[in-house]
Amino acid sequence: MANLNKSQDIESFLKKNAGWSRAKGKRGALVKSYQFKDFSAAFAFMTRSALKAEQMNHHPEWFNVYNRVDVTLSTHDAGGITDLDFKLAQAMDRFAKSIK
């Protein structure tokens, strides 16, 4: 099981990684909404992210409507945010930047 991150680690991550925030309410999770030019670009992002998530054995919660993908990351078996969430979030940001 992955170790939970301290609040200061989470705040540091949020300052360095634009667009990510804590989920509202008591749930320990990171959230971000991505916008792409169209559905194909959003789907390409989701495909690349899904392959990385499978490789990491760490799967996002997400919701897609046309060109928008809303992502929630949390390590459920640890009960909050762990390094796995940080790593997947950073990979997703790289994928989003590479999609034209």
PDB file of C-alpha atoms in Angstrom:
ATOM      1  CA  MET A   1       0.000   0.000   0.000  1.00  0.00           C
ATOM      2  CA  ALA A   2       1.232   3.505  -0.821  1.00  0.00           C
ATOM      3  CA  ASN A   3       1.892   5.988   1.975  1.00  0.00           C
ATOM      4  CA  LEU A   4      -0.335   9.015   2.406  1.00  0.00           C
ATOM      5  CA  ASN A   5       1.224  12.397   1.744  1.00  0.00           C
ATOM      6  CA  LYS A   6       1.320  15.103   4.367  1.00  0.00           C
ATOM      7  CA  SER A   7      -0.692  18.261   3.855  1.00  0.00           C
ATOM      8  CA  GLN A   8       2.504  20.270   3.219  1.00  0.00           C
ATOM      9  CA  ASP A   9       3.541  17.832   0.458  1.00  0.00           C
ATOM     10  CA  ILE A  10       0.132  18.209  -1.163  1.00  0.00           C
ATOM     11  CA  GLU A  11       0.266  22.010  -0.971  1.00  0.00           C
ATOM     12  CA  SER A  12       3.759  21.983  -2.504  1.00  0.00           C
ATOM     13  CA  PHE A  13       2.502  19.767  -5.347  1.00  0.00           C
ATOM     14  CA  LEU A  14      -0.464  22.082  -5.989  1.00  0.00           C
ATOM     15  CA  LYS A  15       1.798  25.148  -6.191  1.00  0.00           C
ATOM     16  CA  LYS A  16       4.079  23.445  -8.742  1.00  0.00           C
ATOM     17  CA  ASN A  17       1.393  21.812 -10.900  1.00  0.00           C
ATOM     18  CA  ALA A  18      -1.086  24.266 -12.409  1.00  0.00           C
ATOM     19  CA  GLY A  19      -4.766  23.431 -12.511  1.00  0.00           C
ATOM     20  CA  TRP A  20      -4.764  20.730  -9.843  1.00  0.00           C
ATOM     21  CA  SER A  21      -6.676  21.288  -6.604  1.00  0.00           C
ATOM     22  CA  ARG A  22      -7.991  19.318  -3.665  1.00  0.00           C
ATOM     23  CA  ALA A  23     -11.406  17.758  -4.066  1.00  0.00           C
ATOM     24  CA  LYS A  24     -14.114  19.652  -2.183  1.00  0.00           C
ATOM     25  CA  GLY A  25     -15.425  18.051   0.980  1.00  0.00           C
ATOM     26  CA  LYS A  26     -13.650  15.600   3.235  1.00  0.00           C
ATOM     27  CA  ARG A  27     -12.411  13.251   0.541  1.00  0.00           C
ATOM     28  CA  GLY A  28      -8.637  13.124   0.064  1.00  0.00           C
ATOM     29  CA  ALA A  29      -8.256  13.528  -3.687  1.00  0.00           C
ATOM     30  CA  LEU A  30      -6.746  15.708  -6.396  1.00  0.00           C
ATOM     31  CA  VAL A  31      -8.957  17.076  -9.176  1.00  0.00           C
ATOM     32  CA  LYS A  32      -8.376  18.781 -12.515  1.00  0.00           C
ATOM     33  CA  SER A  33     -10.428  19.568 -15.600  1.00  0.00           C
ATOM     34  CA  TYR A  34      -8.725  19.374 -19.003  1.00  0.00           C
ATOM     35  CA  GLN A  35     -10.112  21.018 -22.163  1.00  0.00           C
ATOM     36  CA  PHE A  36      -9.100  19.934 -25.658  1.00  0.00           C
ATOM     37  CA  LYS A  37      -9.942  21.181 -29.130  1.00  0.00           C
ATOM     38  CA  ASP A  38     -12.376  18.331 -29.820  1.00  0.00           C
ATOM     39  CA  PHE A  39     -13.515  14.860 -28.813  1.00  0.00           C
ATOM     40  CA  SER A  40     -10.692  13.108 -30.695  1.00  0.00           C
ATOM     41  CA  ALA A  41      -8.057  15.048 -28.755  1.00  0.00           C
ATOM     42  CA  ALA A  42      -9.815  14.313 -25.453  1.00  0.00           C
ATOM     43  CA  PHE A  43     -10.011  10.634 -26.366  1.00  0.00           C
ATOM     44  CA  ALA A  44      -6.305  10.559 -27.311  1.00  0.00           C
ATOM     45  CA  PHE A  45      -5.489  12.038 -23.893  1.00  0.00           C
ATOM     46  CA  MET A  46      -7.650   9.443 -22.160  1.00  0.00           C
ATOM     47  CA  THR A  47      -6.049   6.619 -24.131  1.00  0.00           C
ATOM     48  CA  ARG A  48      -2.505   7.667 -23.251  1.00  0.00           C
ATOM     49  CA  SER A  49      -3.511   8.224 -19.625  1.00  0.00           C
ATOM     50  CA  ALA A  50      -5.254   4.849 -19.442  1.00  0.00           C
ATOM     51  CA  LEU A  51      -2.158   3.025 -20.692  1.00  0.00           C
ATOM     52  CA  LYS A  52       0.020   4.782 -18.105  1.00  0.00           C
ATOM     53  CA  ALA A  53      -2.517   4.126 -15.342  1.00  0.00           C
ATOM     54  CA  GLU A  54      -2.606   0.438 -16.234  1.00  0.00           C
ATOM     55  CA  GLN A  55       1.192   0.296 -16.210  1.00  0.00           C
ATOM     56  CA  MET A  56       1.184   1.893 -12.745  1.00  0.00           C
ATOM     57  CA  ASN A  57      -1.789  -0.202 -11.559  1.00  0.00           C
ATOM     58  CA  HIS A  58      -3.291   3.089 -10.395  1.00  0.00           C
ATOM     59  CA  HIS A  59      -6.519   4.085 -12.095  1.00  0.00           C
ATOM     60  CA  PRO A  60      -8.186   7.510 -12.247  1.00  0.00           C
ATOM     61  CA  GLU A  61     -11.799   8.396 -11.819  1.00  0.00           C
ATOM     62  CA  TRP A  62     -12.776  10.524 -14.785  1.00  0.00           C
ATOM     63  CA  PHE A  63     -15.683  11.943 -16.655  1.00  0.00           C
ATOM     64  CA  ASN A  64     -15.677  12.934 -20.316  1.00  0.00           C
ATOM     65  CA  VAL A  65     -18.075  15.126 -22.268  1.00  0.00           C
ATOM     66  CA  TYR A  66     -16.999  16.031 -25.793  1.00  0.00           C
ATOM     67  CA  ASN A  67     -13.724  17.974 -25.378  1.00  0.00           C
ATOM     68  CA  ARG A  68     -13.559  18.050 -21.562  1.00  0.00           C
ATOM     69  CA  VAL A  69     -12.077  15.429 -19.237  1.00  0.00           C
ATOM     70  CA  ASP A  70     -12.570  15.855 -15.485  1.00  0.00           C
ATOM     71  CA  VAL A  71     -10.090  13.804 -13.461  1.00  0.00           C
ATOM     72  CA  THR A  72     -10.098  12.746  -9.804  1.00  0.00           C
ATOM     73  CA  LEU A  73      -7.037  11.010  -8.375  1.00  0.00           C
ATOM     74  CA  SER A  74      -6.922   9.268  -5.013  1.00  0.00           C
ATOM     75  CA  THR A  75      -5.316   6.118  -3.665  1.00  0.00           C
ATOM     76  CA  HIS A  76      -8.394   4.361  -2.336  1.00  0.00           C
ATOM     77  CA  ASP A  77      -6.620   1.608  -0.386  1.00  0.00           C
ATOM     78  CA  ALA A  78      -4.526   4.273   1.410  1.00  0.00           C
ATOM     79  CA  GLY A  79      -7.520   6.524   2.016  1.00  0.00           C
ATOM     80  CA  GLY A  80      -6.148   9.657   0.363  1.00  0.00           C
ATOM     81  CA  ILE A  81      -3.415  11.209  -1.777  1.00  0.00           C
ATOM     82  CA  THR A  82      -0.136   9.341  -2.262  1.00  0.00           C
ATOM     83  CA  ASP A  83       2.902   9.617  -4.510  1.00  0.00           C
ATOM     84  CA  LEU A  84       1.055   7.464  -7.062  1.00  0.00           C
ATOM     85  CA  ASP A  85      -1.448  10.287  -7.496  1.00  0.00           C
ATOM     86  CA  PHE A  86       1.320  12.863  -7.950  1.00  0.00           C
ATOM     87  CA  LYS A  87       3.089  10.697 -10.546  1.00  0.00           C
ATOM     88  CA  LEU A  88      -0.065   9.987 -12.546  1.00  0.00           C
ATOM     89  CA  ALA A  89      -1.114  13.664 -12.392  1.00  0.00           C
ATOM     90  CA  GLN A  90       2.258  14.761 -13.777  1.00  0.00           C
ATOM     91  CA  ALA A  91       2.105  12.153 -16.543  1.00  0.00           C
ATOM     92  CA  MET A  92      -1.407  13.322 -17.468  1.00  0.00           C
ATOM     93  CA  ASP A  93      -0.199  16.928 -17.646  1.00  0.00           C
ATOM     94  CA  ARG A  94       2.602  15.860 -20.026  1.00  0.00           C
ATOM     95  CA  PHE A  95       0.133  13.963 -22.206  1.00  0.00           C
ATOM     96  CA  ALA A  96      -2.267  16.924 -22.302  1.00  0.00           C
ATOM     97  CA  LYS A  97       0.520  19.287 -23.428  1.00  0.00           C
ATOM     98  CA  SER A  98       1.581  16.911 -26.205  1.00  0.00           C
ATOM     99  CA  ILE A  99      -1.922  16.630 -27.727  1.00  0.00           C
ATOM    100  CA  LYS A 100      -2.569  19.139 -30.509  1.00  0.00           C
TER     101      LYS A 100
END
